[in-house]
Amino acid sequence: MSHIRGRFKKAADKLVTEYTASIPFDWRLYPYDIVGSIAHARMLAKQGIISQKEAETIIKGLKSIQREIEKGEFQFKPELEDIHMNIEARLIEKVGEVGGKLHTARSRNDQVALDMRLFTKQAISDTLLSLRKFQRALISLAEANKDVIIPGYTHLQPAQPVLLAHHLLAYFEMLQRDVDRFSDCLRRTDVMPLGSGALAGVAYNIDREFLATELGFNRISQNSMDAVSDRDFVLEYEAAASICMMHLSRLAEEIILWSSAEFNFIELDEAYATGSSIMPQKKNPDVAELARGKTGRVYGKLMALLTTMKGLPLSYNKDMQEDKEGFFDTVDTILSTLEVFTGMIKSLRIKTENTKRAVERGYILATDLADYLVKKGEAFRTAHALVARLVSYAMEKGKSFSELSLAEYKKFSPRFERDVYSITIESSIAARDVVGGTAPKQVEWALARAKKIIGARGGK
Ligand code: ARG
């Protein structure tokens, strides 16, 4: 304990020790702390700052500490504040005074920045892999239901028919932007901060490029004060995670709607639904609801850290220890949400009998009727008004478009001919044959493109 109590004669108040300790949560950084320390020891020896033999002793000690932690035999002590001091104290206990040479040319400030960057790099790579798996599940569901047509909605009102695959591929696009955002965040995370020391750099002849290579970083930081006080990479991950959760939450909302008795478009697999403790008939979409709910918590962590950082003078401040719990929670939340969503999407069944009925209900082909008149020479605005009147007439009579006689059609426009009856749900879809449209040909092409994107960038 003496090494952090410094010039003090008194031990810290017990409450203060508990209040300031980060070990209850930052113990998770141990694998990164240990690889960082191993690389640092190697560099110190290479530069002649410590001897080769001393480095070997230190590295051996660090590796055995890693094993102790993995086996659950390591005793984490709150009075040692954080993961860095816990490991260092144990090292000295195991290898003696030479263990105290490890912290030469280093501070906990650049050390924690390193650990957090290594942790974030791993989190990004895990997130990208999970995003890929989820995108793959969406593609499979789209492919397995290629011919299914559903009502497309605006304002949650049936608007125009679309292929279910087209609807699902919209989420593929959103997730692809998430992939881009996380990948972009990686570029700024991939910067090695060691050598910044407490804030001003270190007074030893160290080799920062060697450290970067050893630890798999692309670049080294260029300003020591910035390097120890920068948490932009955490914020960027949290921002990307917030947007991604917003996408998942929108899909969750659709799954909740679609599995309601009112829509009844899908059947969730029983493994992905829950029952009610009082109403035996219920099958609740809890997974989707929770994902929608957890989105709020991910946004919250982003706002919390932005707020924590906003008033901080350079350089390191203890406030920054508050970055961890929220960040870890965000990483855990997005990874588990993606994983459970992947399983839910893979196992859900589309109730095609009901989607078919839903598309046939109402006047979903009204736009197509207007387009029909336009093709016969009517101005679109006039055609729109004519069909609007036709719809209200049909509603009054309680008839669908196909139940109206040609004479009835002709009351609204002489341009209507017998071929008006060839306007169908299928013809409506096929007509939207533009890039990005719902025509089967276009959707086929979009599916192929999506599969290529997934294939090209790898991931399981
Ligand atoms: N536990 C600290 C944190 O998470 C590590 C850095 C502490 N540095 C210091 N000078 N107290 O930020």
CSV table of C-alpha atoms and ligand atoms in Angstrom, one decimal:
chain,number,residue,atom,x,y,z
A,1,MET,CA,0.0,0.0,0.0
A,2,SER,CA,2.9,2.4,0.8
A,3,HIS,CA,3.6,3.0,-2.9
A,4,ILE,CA,0.4,4.9,-3.5
A,5,ARG,CA,0.2,6.5,-0.1
A,6,GLY,CA,3.4,8.3,-0.9
A,7,ARG,CA,4.2,11.0,1.7
A,8,PHE,CA,1.1,10.3,3.9
A,9,LYS,CA,1.5,9.1,7.4
A,10,LYS,CA,-2.1,8.0,7.7
A,11,ALA,CA,-3.9,5.2,6.0
A,12,ALA,CA,-6.9,6.3,3.8
A,13,ASP,CA,-10.3,6.3,5.5
A,14,LYS,CA,-12.1,3.1,4.8
A,15,LEU,CA,-14.9,4.8,3.0
A,16,VAL,CA,-12.4,6.8,0.9
A,17,THR,CA,-10.6,3.6,-0.1
A,18,GLU,CA,-13.9,2.1,-1.2
A,19,TYR,CA,-15.0,5.3,-2.9
A,20,THR,CA,-11.9,5.8,-5.0
A,21,ALA,CA,-11.1,2.2,-5.8
A,22,SER,CA,-11.7,1.0,-9.4
A,23,ILE,CA,-10.7,-2.6,-8.8
A,24,PRO,CA,-14.3,-3.9,-8.5
A,25,PHE,CA,-14.7,-3.1,-12.2
A,26,ASP,CA,-11.3,-2.5,-13.8
A,27,TRP,CA,-10.1,-6.0,-12.9
A,28,ARG,CA,-11.4,-6.8,-16.4
A,29,LEU,CA,-8.5,-5.0,-17.9
A,30,TYR,CA,-6.0,-7.5,-16.5
A,31,PRO,CA,-5.1,-9.3,-19.8
A,32,TYR,CA,-4.4,-5.9,-21.5
A,33,ASP,CA,-2.5,-4.6,-18.4
A,34,ILE,CA,-0.3,-7.7,-18.5
A,35,VAL,CA,0.5,-7.7,-22.2
A,36,GLY,CA,1.2,-4.0,-21.9
A,37,SER,CA,3.6,-4.6,-19.1
A,38,ILE,CA,5.3,-7.5,-20.8
A,39,ALA,CA,6.0,-5.3,-23.9
A,40,HIS,CA,7.1,-2.4,-21.6
A,41,ALA,CA,9.6,-4.7,-19.8
A,42,ARG,CA,11.0,-6.0,-23.1
A,43,MET,CA,11.4,-2.5,-24.4
A,44,LEU,CA,13.2,-1.4,-21.1
A,45,ALA,CA,15.6,-4.3,-21.5
A,46,LYS,CA,16.2,-3.6,-25.2
A,47,GLN,CA,17.1,0.0,-24.4
A,48,GLY,CA,19.4,-1.0,-21.6
A,49,ILE,CA,17.2,0.7,-19.0
A,50,ILE,CA,16.9,-2.6,-17.1
A,51,SER,CA,18.9,-5.8,-17.7
A,52,GLN,CA,17.8,-8.6,-19.9
A,53,LYS,CA,17.7,-10.9,-16.8
A,54,GLU,CA,15.6,-8.5,-14.9
A,55,ALA,CA,13.1,-8.3,-17.7
A,56,GLU,CA,12.9,-12.0,-17.9
A,57,THR,CA,12.2,-12.3,-14.2
A,58,ILE,CA,9.5,-9.6,-14.5
A,59,ILE,CA,7.9,-11.2,-17.5
A,60,LYS,CA,7.8,-14.6,-15.8
A,61,GLY,CA,6.2,-13.1,-12.8
A,62,LEU,CA,3.6,-11.3,-14.9
A,63,LYS,CA,2.7,-14.5,-16.7
A,64,SER,CA,2.2,-16.4,-13.4
A,65,ILE,CA,0.0,-13.6,-12.2
A,66,GLN,CA,-2.1,-13.9,-15.3
A,67,ARG,CA,-2.5,-17.6,-14.5
A,68,GLU,CA,-3.5,-16.8,-10.9
A,69,ILE,CA,-6.2,-14.4,-12.1
A,70,GLU,CA,-7.5,-16.9,-14.7
A,71,LYS,CA,-7.7,-19.6,-12.1
A,72,GLY,CA,-9.6,-17.3,-9.8
A,73,GLU,CA,-6.8,-17.5,-7.2
A,74,PHE,CA,-5.7,-13.9,-7.3
A,75,GLN,CA,-6.8,-11.7,-4.4
A,76,PHE,CA,-7.9,-8.3,-5.6
A,77,LYS,CA,-7.4,-5.7,-2.9
A,78,PRO,CA,-9.4,-2.5,-2.9
A,79,GLU,CA,-6.7,-0.7,-0.8
A,80,LEU,CA,-4.5,-1.1,-3.9
A,81,GLU,CA,-7.0,1.0,-5.8
A,82,ASP,CA,-6.9,-0.4,-9.3
A,83,ILE,CA,-5.8,-3.3,-11.5
A,84,HIS,CA,-2.4,-1.6,-12.2
A,85,MET,CA,-1.4,-1.4,-8.5
A,86,ASN,CA,-2.9,-4.8,-7.7
A,87,ILE,CA,-0.7,-6.5,-10.4
A,88,GLU,CA,2.4,-4.5,-9.5
A,89,ALA,CA,2.1,-5.2,-5.8
A,90,ARG,CA,1.7,-9.0,-6.5
A,91,LEU,CA,4.7,-8.9,-8.8
A,92,ILE,CA,6.9,-7.4,-6.1
A,93,GLU,CA,5.5,-10.0,-3.7
A,94,LYS,CA,6.5,-12.7,-6.1
A,95,VAL,CA,9.8,-11.6,-7.6
A,96,GLY,CA,11.1,-9.2,-5.0
A,97,GLU,CA,12.4,-5.6,-5.4
A,98,VAL,CA,13.2,-6.1,-9.1
A,99,GLY,CA,9.4,-6.1,-9.7
A,100,GLY,CA,9.5,-2.4,-8.8
A,101,LYS,CA,11.6,-1.7,-11.9
A,102,LEU,CA,8.6,-2.4,-14.2
A,103,HIS,CA,7.1,1.0,-13.6
A,104,THR,CA,10.3,2.8,-14.8
A,105,ALA,CA,9.5,5.3,-17.6
A,106,ARG,CA,5.7,4.7,-17.1
A,107,SER,CA,2.8,6.2,-15.2
A,108,ARG,CA,-0.6,4.8,-14.5
A,109,ASN,CA,-1.9,7.5,-16.6
A,110,ASP,CA,-0.4,6.2,-19.9
A,111,GLN,CA,-0.8,2.7,-18.6
A,112,VAL,CA,-4.6,3.0,-18.2
A,113,ALA,CA,-4.9,4.8,-21.5
A,114,LEU,CA,-3.1,1.8,-23.1
A,115,ASP,CA,-5.3,-0.8,-21.4
A,116,MET,CA,-8.4,1.0,-22.4
A,117,ARG,CA,-7.2,1.2,-26.0
A,118,LEU,CA,-6.4,-2.4,-26.1
A,119,PHE,CA,-9.7,-3.3,-24.6
A,120,THR,CA,-11.6,-1.1,-27.1
A,121,LYS,CA,-9.8,-2.6,-30.0
A,122,GLN,CA,-10.9,-6.0,-28.9
A,123,ALA,CA,-14.4,-4.8,-28.3
A,124,ILE,CA,-14.6,-3.3,-31.8
A,125,SER,CA,-13.4,-6.5,-33.3
A,126,ASP,CA,-16.0,-8.5,-31.3
A,127,THR,CA,-18.7,-6.1,-32.3
A,128,LEU,CA,-17.9,-6.3,-36.0
A,129,LEU,CA,-18.0,-10.0,-35.9
A,130,SER,CA,-21.4,-10.0,-34.2
A,131,LEU,CA,-22.7,-7.4,-36.6
A,132,ARG,CA,-21.7,-9.7,-39.5
A,133,LYS,CA,-23.4,-12.7,-38.0
A,134,PHE,CA,-26.6,-10.7,-37.5
A,135,GLN,CA,-26.4,-9.4,-41.1
A,136,ARG,CA,-26.0,-12.9,-42.2
A,137,ALA,CA,-29.2,-14.0,-40.3
A,138,LEU,CA,-31.2,-11.1,-41.9
A,139,ILE,CA,-30.0,-12.3,-45.4
A,140,SER,CA,-31.0,-15.9,-44.6
A,141,LEU,CA,-34.5,-14.9,-43.5
A,142,ALA,CA,-34.9,-12.7,-46.6
A,143,GLU,CA,-33.7,-15.5,-48.9
A,144,ALA,CA,-36.0,-18.1,-47.2
A,145,ASN,CA,-39.0,-15.8,-47.8
A,146,LYS,CA,-38.1,-14.3,-51.1
A,147,ASP,CA,-41.6,-14.3,-52.5
A,148,VAL,CA,-43.3,-13.0,-49.4
A,149,ILE,CA,-45.1,-9.6,-49.9
A,150,ILE,CA,-46.1,-7.4,-47.0
A,151,PRO,CA,-47.7,-4.0,-46.8
A,152,GLY,CA,-45.1,-1.3,-46.7
A,153,TYR,CA,-46.0,1.4,-44.2
A,154,THR,CA,-45.6,5.1,-43.8
A,155,HIS,CA,-47.1,6.7,-40.7
A,156,LEU,CA,-47.8,3.1,-39.8
A,157,GLN,CA,-50.6,3.2,-42.4
A,158,PRO,CA,-50.5,0.6,-45.2
A,159,ALA,CA,-48.9,2.5,-48.1
A,160,GLN,CA,-47.6,0.3,-50.9
A,161,PRO,CA,-46.8,-3.4,-51.2
A,162,VAL,CA,-43.2,-4.4,-50.8
A,163,LEU,CA,-41.2,-7.6,-50.7
A,164,LEU,CA,-40.4,-8.7,-47.1
A,165,ALA,CA,-36.9,-9.3,-48.3
A,166,HIS,CA,-36.7,-5.6,-49.3
A,167,HIS,CA,-37.9,-4.6,-45.8
A,168,LEU,CA,-35.3,-6.8,-44.2
A,169,LEU,CA,-32.5,-5.5,-46.4
A,170,ALA,CA,-33.2,-2.0,-45.2
A,171,TYR,CA,-31.9,-3.2,-41.9
A,172,PHE,CA,-28.9,-4.8,-43.6
A,173,GLU,CA,-28.1,-1.3,-44.9
A,174,MET,CA,-28.4,0.3,-41.4
A,175,LEU,CA,-26.1,-2.4,-40.0
A,176,GLN,CA,-23.6,-1.9,-42.8
A,177,ARG,CA,-23.4,1.8,-41.7
A,178,ASP,CA,-22.8,0.6,-38.2
A,179,VAL,CA,-20.0,-1.6,-39.5
A,180,ASP,CA,-18.5,1.4,-41.1
A,181,ARG,CA,-18.8,3.5,-38.0
A,182,PHE,CA,-17.1,0.9,-35.7
A,183,SER,CA,-14.4,0.4,-38.3
A,184,ASP,CA,-13.8,4.1,-38.5
A,185,CYS,CA,-13.6,4.3,-34.7
A,186,LEU,CA,-10.9,1.7,-34.8
A,187,ARG,CA,-8.6,4.0,-36.8
A,188,ARG,CA,-8.5,6.5,-33.9
A,189,THR,CA,-8.4,3.8,-31.2
A,190,ASP,CA,-5.4,2.2,-32.8
A,191,VAL,CA,-2.8,4.7,-31.3
A,192,MET,CA,-0.2,3.6,-28.8
A,193,PRO,CA,0.0,6.1,-25.8
A,194,LEU,CA,2.9,4.6,-23.7
A,195,GLY,CA,5.8,7.0,-23.4
A,196,SER,CA,3.5,9.8,-22.4
A,197,GLY,CA,4.2,9.1,-18.7
A,198,ALA,CA,2.1,11.0,-16.2
A,199,LEU,CA,1.6,13.9,-18.7
A,200,ALA,CA,4.8,15.3,-20.0
A,201,GLY,CA,6.6,12.3,-21.6
A,202,VAL,CA,9.3,10.3,-19.9
A,203,ALA,CA,13.0,11.1,-19.1
A,204,TYR,CA,14.4,7.8,-20.4
A,205,ASN,CA,15.6,6.8,-23.8
A,206,ILE,CA,12.6,4.6,-24.6
A,207,ASP,CA,11.5,3.1,-28.0
A,208,ARG,CA,7.9,3.9,-28.6
A,209,GLU,CA,7.8,2.5,-32.1
A,210,PHE,CA,9.0,-0.8,-30.7
A,211,LEU,CA,6.1,-0.8,-28.2
A,212,ALA,CA,3.6,0.0,-30.9
A,213,THR,CA,4.9,-3.0,-33.0
A,214,GLU,CA,5.0,-5.3,-30.0
A,215,LEU,CA,1.4,-4.4,-29.1
A,216,GLY,CA,0.0,-4.4,-32.6
A,217,PHE,CA,-0.7,-0.7,-32.9
A,218,ASN,CA,-0.7,1.2,-36.1
A,219,ARG,CA,0.6,4.5,-34.8
A,220,ILE,CA,2.0,6.2,-31.7
A,221,SER,CA,0.4,9.2,-30.0
A,222,GLN,CA,1.9,12.6,-30.9
A,223,ASN,CA,1.2,14.7,-27.7
A,224,SER,CA,1.7,13.3,-24.3
A,225,MET,CA,-0.8,15.6,-22.6
A,226,ASP,CA,-3.5,14.7,-25.1
A,227,ALA,CA,-2.7,11.0,-24.9
A,228,VAL,CA,-3.3,10.7,-21.2
A,229,SER,CA,-6.4,12.7,-21.2
A,230,ASP,CA,-8.1,11.5,-24.4
A,231,ARG,CA,-11.1,9.3,-24.2
A,232,ASP,CA,-12.6,10.2,-27.6
A,233,PHE,CA,-12.2,6.5,-28.7
A,234,VAL,CA,-14.5,5.4,-25.8
A,235,LEU,CA,-17.0,8.1,-26.7
A,236,GLU,CA,-16.9,7.2,-30.4
A,237,TYR,CA,-17.5,3.5,-29.6
A,238,GLU,CA,-20.4,4.6,-27.3
A,239,ALA,CA,-21.8,6.8,-30.0
A,240,ALA,CA,-21.6,4.1,-32.7
A,241,ALA,CA,-23.2,1.7,-30.2
A,242,SER,CA,-26.0,4.1,-29.5
A,243,ILE,CA,-26.8,4.4,-33.2
A,244,CYS,CA,-26.6,0.7,-33.7
A,245,MET,CA,-28.9,0.1,-30.7
A,246,MET,CA,-31.3,2.6,-32.2
A,247,HIS,CA,-31.4,0.4,-35.3
A,248,LEU,CA,-31.9,-2.8,-33.3
A,249,SER,CA,-34.6,-1.0,-31.3
A,250,ARG,CA,-36.5,-0.1,-34.4
A,251,LEU,CA,-36.4,-3.7,-35.6
A,252,ALA,CA,-37.4,-4.7,-32.1
A,253,GLU,CA,-40.5,-2.5,-32.4
A,254,GLU,CA,-41.4,-4.1,-35.7
A,255,ILE,CA,-41.0,-7.6,-34.2
A,256,ILE,CA,-43.3,-6.6,-31.4
A,257,LEU,CA,-45.9,-5.2,-33.7
A,258,TRP,CA,-45.6,-8.1,-36.2
A,259,SER,CA,-46.0,-10.7,-33.4
A,260,SER,CA,-49.1,-8.9,-32.0
A,261,ALA,CA,-52.5,-10.5,-32.7
A,262,GLU,CA,-53.4,-7.3,-34.6
A,263,PHE,CA,-50.6,-7.8,-37.2
A,264,ASN,CA,-49.9,-11.5,-36.7
A,265,PHE,CA,-47.2,-11.6,-39.4
A,266,ILE,CA,-44.7,-13.6,-37.5
A,267,GLU,CA,-44.4,-16.5,-35.0
A,268,LEU,CA,-41.5,-16.2,-32.6
A,269,ASP,CA,-39.8,-19.4,-31.8
A,270,GLU,CA,-40.8,-20.5,-28.3
A,271,ALA,CA,-37.2,-20.4,-27.2
A,272,TYR,CA,-37.2,-16.7,-27.9
A,273,ALA,CA,-40.5,-15.8,-26.2
A,274,THR,CA,-41.8,-15.8,-22.6
A,275,GLY,CA,-45.1,-16.4,-21.0
A,276,SER,CA,-47.1,-14.5,-18.5
A,277,SER,CA,-47.3,-15.4,-14.8
A,278,ILE,CA,-51.1,-14.7,-14.8
A,279,MET,CA,-52.4,-14.9,-18.4
A,280,PRO,CA,-51.8,-18.4,-19.7
A,281,GLN,CA,-52.6,-17.5,-23.3
A,282,LYS,CA,-49.7,-15.0,-23.6
A,283,LYS,CA,-46.6,-15.3,-25.7
A,284,ASN,CA,-44.6,-12.2,-25.0
A,285,PRO,CA,-41.8,-10.8,-27.2
A,286,ASP,CA,-39.6,-10.0,-24.2
A,287,VAL,CA,-36.3,-10.2,-26.1
A,288,ALA,CA,-37.3,-7.5,-28.5
A,289,GLU,CA,-38.8,-5.4,-25.7
A,290,LEU,CA,-35.7,-5.6,-23.6
A,291,ALA,CA,-33.5,-4.7,-26.6
A,292,ARG,CA,-35.7,-1.7,-27.1
A,293,GLY,CA,-35.4,-0.9,-23.4
A,294,LYS,CA,-31.7,-1.4,-23.2
A,295,THR,CA,-31.2,1.2,-26.0
A,296,GLY,CA,-32.0,3.8,-23.4
A,297,ARG,CA,-29.2,2.6,-21.1
A,298,VAL,CA,-26.7,2.7,-23.9
A,299,TYR,CA,-27.6,6.3,-24.8
A,300,GLY,CA,-27.3,7.1,-21.1
A,301,LYS,CA,-23.7,5.9,-20.8
A,302,LEU,CA,-22.8,8.1,-23.8
A,303,MET,CA,-24.3,11.2,-22.2
A,304,ALA,CA,-22.7,10.3,-18.9
A,305,LEU,CA,-19.2,10.2,-20.3
A,306,LEU,CA,-19.7,13.2,-22.5
A,307,THR,CA,-20.8,15.1,-19.4
A,308,THR,CA,-17.9,13.7,-17.3
A,309,MET,CA,-15.3,14.9,-19.8
A,310,LYS,CA,-16.7,18.3,-20.6
A,311,GLY,CA,-15.2,20.3,-17.8
A,312,LEU,CA,-11.8,18.6,-17.4
A,313,PRO,CA,-8.7,20.6,-17.6
A,314,LEU,CA,-5.6,18.9,-19.1
A,315,SER,CA,-4.4,16.4,-18.5
A,316,TYR,CA,-5.4,13.3,-16.5
A,317,ASN,CA,-8.1,13.7,-13.9
A,318,LYS,CA,-9.5,11.1,-11.6
A,319,ASP,CA,-13.0,11.8,-13.0
A,320,MET,CA,-11.9,9.8,-16.0
A,321,GLN,CA,-12.0,6.6,-14.0
A,322,GLU,CA,-15.8,7.0,-14.5
A,323,ASP,CA,-15.3,6.0,-18.1
A,324,LYS,CA,-15.1,2.3,-17.3
A,325,GLU,CA,-18.3,1.0,-15.8
A,326,GLY,CA,-20.5,2.6,-18.4
A,327,PHE,CA,-18.3,1.5,-21.3
A,328,PHE,CA,-18.0,-2.1,-20.1
A,329,ASP,CA,-21.8,-2.1,-19.7
A,330,THR,CA,-22.3,-0.7,-23.2
A,331,VAL,CA,-20.0,-3.3,-24.8
A,332,ASP,CA,-21.7,-6.2,-22.9
A,333,THR,CA,-25.1,-4.8,-23.8
A,334,ILE,CA,-24.5,-4.4,-27.5
A,335,LEU,CA,-22.8,-7.8,-27.9
A,336,SER,CA,-25.5,-9.7,-26.0
A,337,THR,CA,-28.2,-7.9,-27.9
A,338,LEU,CA,-26.7,-8.7,-31.2
A,339,GLU,CA,-26.2,-12.3,-30.3
A,340,VAL,CA,-29.8,-12.9,-29.0
A,341,PHE,CA,-31.2,-11.0,-31.9
A,342,THR,CA,-29.3,-13.2,-34.4
A,343,GLY,CA,-30.9,-16.3,-32.8
A,344,MET,CA,-34.4,-14.7,-32.7
A,345,ILE,CA,-34.2,-13.7,-36.4
A,346,LYS,CA,-32.9,-17.1,-37.4
A,347,SER,CA,-35.7,-19.0,-35.7
A,348,LEU,CA,-38.8,-16.8,-36.4
A,349,ARG,CA,-41.4,-18.0,-38.9
A,350,ILE,CA,-43.3,-15.7,-41.3
A,351,LYS,CA,-47.0,-16.4,-41.3
A,352,THR,CA,-47.4,-16.0,-45.1
A,353,GLU,CA,-51.2,-16.7,-45.0
A,354,ASN,CA,-51.6,-13.6,-42.8
A,355,THR,CA,-49.1,-11.3,-44.7
A,356,LYS,CA,-51.0,-12.2,-47.9
A,357,ARG,CA,-54.3,-11.3,-46.4
A,358,ALA,CA,-52.9,-8.0,-45.1
A,359,VAL,CA,-51.6,-6.9,-48.5
A,360,GLU,CA,-55.0,-7.7,-50.1
A,361,ARG,CA,-56.8,-5.6,-47.5
A,362,GLY,CA,-57.5,-2.0,-48.2
A,363,TYR,CA,-56.6,0.2,-51.1
A,364,ILE,CA,-52.9,-0.4,-51.2
A,365,LEU,CA,-52.8,-0.3,-55.0
A,366,ALA,CA,-54.2,3.3,-55.2
A,367,THR,CA,-50.8,4.7,-56.3
A,368,ASP,CA,-50.7,2.1,-59.0
A,369,LEU,CA,-54.1,3.2,-60.3
A,370,ALA,CA,-52.9,6.8,-60.4
A,371,ASP,CA,-49.7,5.6,-62.2
A,372,TYR,CA,-52.0,3.8,-64.7
A,373,LEU,CA,-53.9,7.0,-65.5
A,374,VAL,CA,-50.6,8.8,-65.9
A,375,LYS,CA,-49.4,6.3,-68.4
A,376,LYS,CA,-52.6,6.9,-70.4
A,377,GLY,CA,-51.8,10.6,-70.5
A,378,GLU,CA,-53.3,12.1,-67.3
A,379,ALA,CA,-51.2,14.6,-65.2
A,380,PHE,CA,-50.1,12.9,-62.0
A,381,ARG,CA,-51.8,15.5,-59.7
A,382,THR,CA,-55.1,15.1,-61.6
A,383,ALA,CA,-54.8,11.3,-61.5
A,384,HIS,CA,-54.1,11.4,-57.8
A,385,ALA,CA,-57.3,13.4,-57.2
A,386,LEU,CA,-59.4,11.1,-59.4
A,387,VAL,CA,-58.2,8.0,-57.6
A,388,ALA,CA,-58.8,9.7,-54.3
A,389,ARG,CA,-62.5,10.1,-55.2
A,390,LEU,CA,-62.5,6.5,-56.5
A,391,VAL,CA,-61.2,5.2,-53.2
A,392,SER,CA,-63.9,7.1,-51.2
A,393,TYR,CA,-66.6,5.8,-53.6
A,394,ALA,CA,-65.3,2.2,-53.2
A,395,MET,CA,-65.2,2.6,-49.4
A,396,GLU,CA,-68.8,3.7,-49.4
A,397,LYS,CA,-69.9,0.8,-51.5
A,398,GLY,CA,-67.7,-1.6,-49.4
A,399,LYS,CA,-66.0,-2.8,-52.5
A,400,SER,CA,-62.4,-3.5,-53.3
A,401,PHE,CA,-60.8,-2.2,-56.5
A,402,SER,CA,-61.2,-5.6,-58.2
A,403,GLU,CA,-64.9,-5.7,-57.3
A,404,LEU,CA,-65.6,-2.4,-59.1
A,405,SER,CA,-67.1,-2.7,-62.6
A,406,LEU,CA,-65.5,-1.0,-65.6
A,407,ALA,CA,-68.6,1.2,-65.8
A,408,GLU,CA,-68.0,2.3,-62.2
A,409,TYR,CA,-64.3,3.1,-63.1
A,410,LYS,CA,-65.3,5.0,-66.1
A,411,LYS,CA,-67.4,7.3,-64.0
A,412,PHE,CA,-64.2,8.7,-62.6
A,413,SER,CA,-62.1,8.7,-65.8
A,414,PRO,CA,-62.8,7.7,-69.4
A,415,ARG,CA,-59.2,6.6,-69.5
A,416,PHE,CA,-59.9,3.5,-67.5
A,417,GLU,CA,-60.0,0.4,-69.8
A,418,ARG,CA,-60.4,-3.3,-69.2
A,419,ASP,CA,-56.6,-3.6,-68.6
A,420,VAL,CA,-57.1,-1.8,-65.3
A,421,TYR,CA,-57.8,-5.3,-63.8
A,422,SER,CA,-54.3,-6.4,-64.6
A,423,ILE,CA,-53.1,-4.1,-61.8
A,424,THR,CA,-52.2,-6.6,-59.0
A,425,ILE,CA,-50.0,-6.7,-56.0
A,426,GLU,CA,-47.4,-8.5,-58.1
A,427,SER,CA,-47.5,-6.0,-60.9
A,428,SER,CA,-47.2,-3.2,-58.4
A,429,ILE,CA,-44.0,-4.7,-57.0
A,430,ALA,CA,-42.6,-5.5,-60.3
A,431,ALA,CA,-43.2,-2.0,-61.6
A,432,ARG,CA,-40.8,-0.5,-58.9
A,433,ASP,CA,-37.8,-1.5,-61.0
A,434,VAL,CA,-35.3,1.2,-60.1
A,435,VAL,CA,-32.0,0.7,-58.2
A,436,GLY,CA,-33.0,0.5,-54.6
A,437,GLY,CA,-36.7,-0.4,-55.4
A,438,THR,CA,-38.7,-3.4,-54.4
A,439,ALA,CA,-39.0,-5.1,-57.8
A,440,PRO,CA,-38.0,-8.8,-57.4
A,441,LYS,CA,-35.2,-8.3,-59.9
A,442,GLN,CA,-33.8,-5.4,-57.9
A,443,VAL,CA,-34.2,-7.2,-54.6
A,444,GLU,CA,-32.4,-10.3,-56.1
A,445,TRP,CA,-29.6,-8.0,-57.1
A,446,ALA,CA,-29.5,-6.3,-53.6
A,447,LEU,CA,-29.4,-9.8,-52.0
A,448,ALA,CA,-26.4,-10.7,-54.1
A,449,ARG,CA,-24.7,-7.5,-53.3
A,450,ALA,CA,-25.3,-8.0,-49.6
A,451,LYS,CA,-23.9,-11.5,-49.7
A,452,LYS,CA,-20.8,-10.1,-51.5
A,453,ILE,CA,-20.3,-7.5,-48.8
A,454,ILE,CA,-20.5,-10.1,-46.1
A,455,GLY,CA,-18.2,-12.5,-47.9
A,456,ALA,CA,-15.7,-9.9,-48.9
A,457,ARG,CA,-15.1,-8.5,-45.4
A,458,GLY,CA,-15.0,-12.0,-43.7
A,459,GLY,CA,-16.4,-12.9,-40.3
A,460,LYS,CA,-18.6,-15.8,-39.4
B,1,ARG,N1,-7.8,3.7,-11.9
B,1,ARG,C1,-7.4,4.8,-12.7
B,1,ARG,C2,-8.3,5.1,-13.8
B,1,ARG,O1,-9.1,4.2,-14.1
B,1,ARG,C3,-6.0,4.6,-13.3
B,1,ARG,C4,-5.2,5.8,-13.4
B,1,ARG,C5,-4.9,6.4,-12.1
B,1,ARG,N2,-3.9,7.4,-12.2
B,1,ARG,C6,-3.7,8.2,-11.2
B,1,ARG,N3,-2.9,9.1,-11.3
B,1,ARG,N4,-4.5,8.1,-10.1
B,1,ARG,O2,-8.4,6.1,-14.4
